[in-house]
Structures are given as C-alpha cells and as structure tokens.
Coordinates of C-alpha atoms and ligand atoms in Angstrom, one line a residue:
X36 CA 0.1 -0.1 0.1
X37 CA 1.2 3.6 -0.8
X38 CA 2.6 5.3 2.3
X39 CA 0.3 8.3 3.0
X40 CA 1.6 11.7 1.9
X41 CA 4.6 10.1 -0.4
X42 CA 4.4 11.4 -3.8
X43 CA 5.0 8.3 -5.8
X44 CA 5.7 9.9 -9.1
X45 CA 8.4 12.2 -7.7
X46 CA 10.1 9.2 -6.0
X47 CA 10.2 7.3 -9.1
X48 CA 11.6 10.2 -10.7
X49 CA 14.2 10.8 -8.2
X50 CA 15.1 7.2 -8.1
X51 CA 16.0 7.2 -11.7
X52 CA 18.0 10.5 -11.5
X53 CA 19.9 9.1 -8.5
X54 CA 20.9 6.1 -10.1
X55 CA 21.9 8.2 -13.4
X56 CA 23.8 10.5 -11.3
X57 CA 25.5 8.1 -9.3
X58 CA 26.5 6.2 -12.2
X59 CA 28.1 9.4 -14.3
X60 CA 30.0 10.3 -11.1
X61 CA 31.5 7.0 -11.0
X62 CA 32.4 7.3 -14.5
X63 CA 34.3 10.5 -13.8
X64 CA 36.1 9.0 -11.0
X65 CA 37.4 6.1 -13.0
X66 CA 38.5 8.4 -15.9
X67 CA 40.0 10.9 -13.2
X68 CA 41.9 8.1 -11.6
X69 CA 43.8 7.6 -14.9
X70 CA 45.0 11.4 -15.1
X71 CA 46.9 13.3 -12.6
X72 CA 44.7 14.7 -9.8
X73 CA 44.8 18.2 -8.4
X74 CA 44.6 18.0 -4.8
X75 CA 43.8 20.9 -2.4
X76 CA 43.6 21.5 1.1
X77 CA 40.4 22.1 3.1
X78 CA 42.1 21.4 6.3
X79 CA 45.6 19.8 7.3
X80 CA 44.1 16.4 6.3
X81 CA 41.0 17.2 4.9
X82 CA 41.5 17.2 0.9
X83 CA 39.4 17.8 -2.1
X84 CA 40.3 17.1 -5.8
X85 CA 39.2 18.5 -9.0
X86 CA 37.3 15.3 -9.4
X87 CA 35.2 15.6 -6.3
X88 CA 34.2 19.2 -7.8
X89 CA 33.4 17.8 -11.4
X90 CA 31.5 15.0 -9.8
X91 CA 29.3 17.1 -7.7
X92 CA 28.7 19.7 -10.9
X93 CA 27.5 16.6 -12.8
X94 CA 25.3 15.4 -10.2
X95 CA 23.9 18.7 -9.1
X96 CA 22.8 19.2 -13.0
X97 CA 21.1 15.8 -13.3
X98 CA 19.2 15.9 -9.9
X99 CA 18.2 19.3 -10.6
X100 CA 16.8 18.6 -14.1
X101 CA 14.9 15.6 -12.6
X102 CA 13.6 17.4 -9.7
X103 CA 13.9 21.1 -9.8
X104 CA 11.8 21.8 -6.7
X105 CA 14.0 20.0 -4.4
X106 CA 17.1 21.7 -2.7
X107 CA 20.6 20.0 -2.9
X108 CA 22.7 19.9 0.3
X109 CA 26.1 18.9 -1.5
X110 CA 29.4 18.7 0.3
X111 CA 31.7 21.0 -1.8
X112 CA 31.0 24.6 -1.1
X113 CA 28.2 23.8 1.2
X114 CA 27.7 26.8 3.4
X115 CA 26.2 24.8 6.3
X116 CA 25.6 21.0 7.0
X117 CA 22.1 21.3 8.2
X118 CA 19.8 18.2 7.3
X119 CA 17.1 19.8 5.2
X120 CA 13.7 18.7 5.8
X121 CA 13.3 18.2 2.1
X122 CA 15.9 17.5 -0.6
X123 CA 18.8 16.0 -1.6
X124 CA 21.8 15.3 0.5
X125 CA 25.2 14.6 -1.8
X126 CA 28.6 13.5 -1.4
X127 CA 30.1 13.5 -4.7
X128 CA 33.1 11.5 -3.6
X129 CA 33.2 9.6 -0.3
X130 CA 36.8 8.5 0.3
X131 CA 38.5 11.5 -1.2
X132 CA 41.9 10.6 0.8
X133 CA 41.8 7.2 -0.9
X134 CA 41.3 8.7 -4.2
X135 CA 43.8 11.3 -3.9
X136 CA 46.3 8.5 -3.4
X137 CA 44.7 6.2 -6.1
X138 CA 43.8 4.0 -3.0
X139 CA 40.9 1.9 -4.4
X140 CA 38.0 2.6 -1.9
X141 CA 35.8 5.4 -2.6
X142 CA 32.1 5.9 -3.8
X143 CA 29.3 8.5 -4.5
X144 CA 26.5 8.8 -1.9
X145 CA 23.1 10.5 -2.6
X146 CA 20.0 10.5 -0.3
X147 CA 16.9 12.1 -0.5
X148 CA 14.7 13.4 2.3
X149 CA 11.0 14.4 2.1
X150 CA 9.1 16.0 5.0
X151 CA 11.9 15.0 7.5
X152 CA 12.1 11.4 6.6
X153 CA 14.7 9.7 4.6
X154 CA 13.3 8.2 1.5
X155 CA 15.9 7.1 -0.8
X156 CA 19.8 6.1 -0.3
X157 CA 21.7 5.5 -3.2
X158 CA 25.7 4.7 -2.9
X159 CA 27.8 3.7 -6.1
X160 CA 31.0 2.1 -6.2
X161 CA 32.5 2.3 -9.6
X162 CA 35.6 0.0 -9.3
X163 CA 33.5 -3.0 -8.3
X164 CA 30.3 -1.6 -10.1
X165 CA 28.2 -1.9 -7.1
X166 CA 25.2 0.0 -6.7
X167 CA 23.6 0.0 -3.6
X168 CA 20.1 1.2 -3.1
X169 CA 17.5 1.7 -0.2
X170 CA 13.9 3.0 -0.4
X171 CA 12.2 3.6 3.1
X172 CA 10.0 0.7 4.1
X173 CA 11.1 -1.3 0.8
X174 CA 14.3 -3.0 1.8
X175 CA 18.0 -2.6 0.5
X176 CA 19.5 -3.8 -2.5
X177 CA 22.9 -4.6 -4.2
X178 CA 22.8 -4.3 -8.0
X179 CA 19.2 -5.1 -7.6
X180 CA 19.6 -8.3 -5.5
X181 CA 18.0 -7.9 -1.9
X182 CA 20.7 -7.6 0.9
X183 CA 20.6 -8.1 4.7
X184 CA 22.9 -7.7 7.5
X185 CA 25.2 -10.4 8.9
X186 CA 23.9 -12.8 11.6
X187 CA 26.8 -12.4 13.9
X188 CA 25.9 -12.4 17.7
X189 CA 29.3 -12.5 19.4
X190 CA 31.8 -9.4 19.5
X191 CA 34.8 -11.8 19.4
X192 CA 33.5 -13.0 16.0
X193 CA 32.6 -9.8 14.4
X194 CA 34.8 -7.6 11.9
X195 CA 34.0 -3.8 12.4
X196 CA 35.0 -0.5 10.6
X197 CA 35.5 3.1 12.1
X198 CA 37.3 6.2 11.0
X199 CA 39.1 9.2 12.5
X200 CA 38.0 12.7 12.1
X201 CA 39.9 15.2 10.2
X202 CA 40.0 17.7 13.0
X203 CA 41.8 15.1 15.2
X204 CA 44.8 17.6 15.7
X205 CA 42.6 20.3 17.0
X206 CA 39.9 18.2 19.2
X207 CA 40.8 16.2 22.2
X208 CA 38.4 13.4 21.2
X209 CA 40.4 11.4 18.3
X210 CA 38.6 7.9 18.6
X211 CA 41.9 6.3 19.1
X212 CA 40.8 5.0 22.7
X213 CA 37.7 3.2 21.1
X214 CA 39.9 1.8 18.2
X215 CA 42.2 0.2 20.6
X216 CA 39.4 -1.3 22.8
X217 CA 37.5 -2.7 19.9
X218 CA 40.5 -4.0 18.2
X219 CA 41.3 -6.2 21.5
X220 CA 37.7 -7.4 21.5
X221 CA 36.9 -8.2 17.9
X222 CA 38.3 -10.0 14.9
X223 CA 39.5 -6.5 13.8
X224 CA 38.6 -3.2 13.0
X225 CA 38.9 -1.7 9.4
X226 CA 39.6 1.7 8.5
X227 CA 38.3 1.7 5.0
X228 CA 38.4 5.6 4.6
X229 CA 34.9 5.8 2.9
X230 CA 32.0 6.0 5.8
X231 CA 29.5 5.6 3.1
X232 CA 31.0 2.1 2.0
X233 CA 31.5 1.1 5.5
X234 CA 27.6 1.6 5.9
X235 CA 26.8 -0.2 2.8
X236 CA 29.3 -3.1 3.8
X237 CA 27.5 -3.3 7.3
X238 CA 24.1 -3.4 5.2
X239 CA 25.4 -6.3 3.2
X240 CA 26.9 -8.1 5.9
X241 CA 30.5 -7.8 4.7
X242 CA 31.2 -5.7 8.0
X243 CA 29.2 -6.6 11.3
X244 CA 29.2 -2.7 12.6
X245 CA 30.7 0.5 12.3
X246 CA 31.1 3.6 14.5
X247 CA 32.4 7.2 13.9
X248 CA 31.9 10.6 14.9
X249 CA 32.1 14.2 13.6
X250 CA 31.0 13.1 10.3
X251 CA 28.4 15.1 8.1
X252 CA 24.9 14.2 6.8
X253 CA 26.5 13.7 3.4
X254 CA 28.6 10.8 4.8
X255 CA 25.9 8.8 6.4
X256 CA 22.2 9.7 5.3
X257 CA 22.3 7.0 2.3
X258 CA 24.5 4.5 4.1
X259 CA 22.5 4.6 7.2
X260 CA 19.1 4.1 5.6
X261 CA 20.7 1.0 3.9
X262 CA 21.6 -0.5 7.0
X263 CA 18.0 0.2 8.6
X264 CA 16.5 -1.1 5.5
X265 CA 18.7 -4.3 5.7
X266 CA 17.5 -5.3 8.9
X267 CA 20.1 -3.6 11.1
X268 CA 20.1 -0.7 13.5
X269 CA 21.5 2.8 13.6
X270 CA 21.8 5.0 16.9
X271 CA 23.9 7.5 18.3
X272 CA 27.1 6.1 20.4
X273 CA 25.2 6.2 23.6
X274 CA 22.2 4.3 22.1
X275 CA 20.3 7.5 21.7
X276 CA 17.9 7.8 18.6
X277 CA 19.6 8.5 15.7
X278 CA 19.6 12.2 14.3
X279 CA 21.4 11.8 10.8
X280 CA 23.5 14.5 11.3
X281 CA 26.6 12.4 11.0
X282 CA 28.0 13.7 14.5
X283 CA 27.6 10.6 16.4
X284 CA 27.1 7.0 14.4
X285 CA 26.8 3.5 15.5
X286 CA 25.4 1.1 13.0
X287 CA 25.3 -2.6 13.2
X288 CA 23.5 -5.8 12.5
X289 CA 21.2 -5.3 15.1
X290 CA 22.3 -8.6 17.2
X291 CA 25.6 -6.8 18.2
X292 CA 24.2 -3.4 19.0
X293 CA 23.8 -3.7 23.2
X294 CA 27.4 -5.4 23.1
X295 CA 28.7 -2.6 20.8
X296 CA 27.2 0.1 23.0
X297 CA 28.6 -1.4 26.0
X298 CA 32.0 -1.9 24.9
X299 CA 32.1 1.8 23.5
X300 CA 31.2 2.9 26.9
X301 CA 33.6 0.4 28.5
X302 CA 36.9 2.5 28.1
X303 CA 39.6 1.3 30.6
X304 CA 39.8 3.6 33.7
X305 CA 42.9 4.9 32.9
X306 CA 41.8 6.0 29.4
X307 CA 42.1 8.5 27.5
X308 CA 45.4 7.3 26.3
X309 CA 44.9 9.1 23.1
X310 CA 41.6 10.7 23.6
Ligands
IPD1678 C1 35.3 11.0 4.8 C2 35.2 9.7 4.5 C3 36.1 8.9 5.6 C4 35.8 9.5 7.0 C5 35.9 10.9 7.1 C6 34.9 11.6 6.0 P1 35.3 12.5 2.4 O1 34.5 11.6 3.8 O2 33.9 9.1 4.9 O3 35.8 7.6 5.9 O4 36.8 8.9 8.2 O5 35.7 11.3 8.4 O6 35.0 12.8 6.2 O7 36.1 13.5 3.1 O8 36.1 11.5 1.8 O9 34.0 12.6 1.6
CA1679 CA1 32.4 11.9 2.9
CA1680 CA1 33.3 13.9 0.0

C-alpha cells in the first residue's frame, strides 16, 4: 500500500535520477584515476580534488533537471551542513583521501529526504560496479538483489569498521581509545576511508558494525538508510535515537548493538591514552 503523503511519481523520478547521477559520477571517478589529480587542502588532512568538484557539478545538474523543486545539500562548497527537511543530500566522492592517493576505496553517496524522513539512499562504488540502494520501508539492494545484515551475535566473532575525524589535531577526542578497545575485543577494526561504503558493507553483511564521530549528513544518510532497510540498527554512540547529522553514528546488524554500545562505553579506567 502506498505510504500516506508520499508522492510516488516524484520518488520514481528521483530514484532514476539518483541512479543516473551516481553512475555518471562513478565514470568521472574512473576517468580521473587515470589522469593526474589536482589536490587542494580544506584543512591539514581534509582534501578535495578536481574530481570531487567535477562529480558534484554533474550530479547537481542531473538532480536539478529531474527534481527542480528539491534543494540540494552537497558537500563541496556547502555553506552549512544542516539537514534539510526536503531535499537531496550529496557526497560526490566519499573517500577523497583514498582517491587522492589512488587507493581503491571510494564511492558516491546520494540520499533524499522528504517531510523530514529519509526516503531514498543510493551509493555507487565504480571499481566493483556496485550500486547499493535503499527505499524507506521497501528494503535494500545491491545491484538489484536484496541484501541483509550479518547474523553475527558475538563481539569476538565480529569484523567492524571506523574512521578518524579530520580535525583530530584540534579536538581532544580522536577515537583512538575506542579503536584500541574494539581491536582487542573483535576479529578486527578496518579503517576503510569511506564512511558511506562502511555503512553499505554493514548493510550487506561484509561488516558486522561501524562507528564514527564528527561526520556530516552527506557521509551517513544514504548508508544509514541502507543499514536500517537491510534489517540493522543505527543509533548514536550512547544508544540515543539517530539524528542523521553524522555527529555520532553507531550502525550494526542489530544483534551486536547492545554489546557494541557496552564496549564503546567501557573504556579502561586509565583512558584516555589518546583521546
Ligand atoms: C570522509 C570519509 C572517511 C571518514 C571521514 C569522512 P570524504 O569523507 O567518509 O571514511 O573517516 O571522516 O569525512 O572527505 O572522503 O568525503
Ligand atoms: Ca564523505
Ligand atoms: Ca566527499
């Protein structure tokens, strides 16, 4: 049954446009890998390449043509990071540090929010030609096939991912303490370098969970919807309702969520070693 208040035609149009934009962005990323990349600094460790900007321009043109009434919050040049009640949320290239170095882990992440609810999430990883999609209430897919989270129930059998904020030299909390604790208590903690992919890999069971702080809506919205639609759970790091801002994200297969919350809260008394 059609959910009340959802404009089905708009959503269909938006979904086609998001797929097209993500694939176009992926082609630009592959082409750009073969050329030398221009890299600029937004901060000490926060990079942007000419390809990030080219991808954003192409995505914005496609989304604007298909859904002219919807505003677009896109990372590059964004004046603010406030989540819009209605509109697109775009990370043209998630994994820019990897990309700048030619390390093969990056993607494009697009999400659509309507009336304050996340409706669509599309993430495209061009090197493996993997298109992850989620629609609220309708599940999540990878290249059109339904996906679901893992069934792991024990922390010591889990594989996790995390990341470290760009402003780690300026802020006391670096995530290194949590990384140490989780590394000792799990099969491993990956630092993939693309939060959107970490979330997609949690959604399809390649990872059992992911946490990170001080991200932005464009890093997390599409991937977090994927995790939820694949049967997982997403909250803040203390178990609070997820606010989609990216400030604080814990995503898991659901079975491990309580254990992860407990372990993250359970830093040794002598912490912080690193902050
Ligand atoms: C970054 C990636 C990375 C995460 C950073 C993000 P960007 O996004 O998602 O995995 O650790 O905090 O900012 O800058 O490559 O779009
Ligand atoms: Ca990002
Ligand atoms: Ca980015």
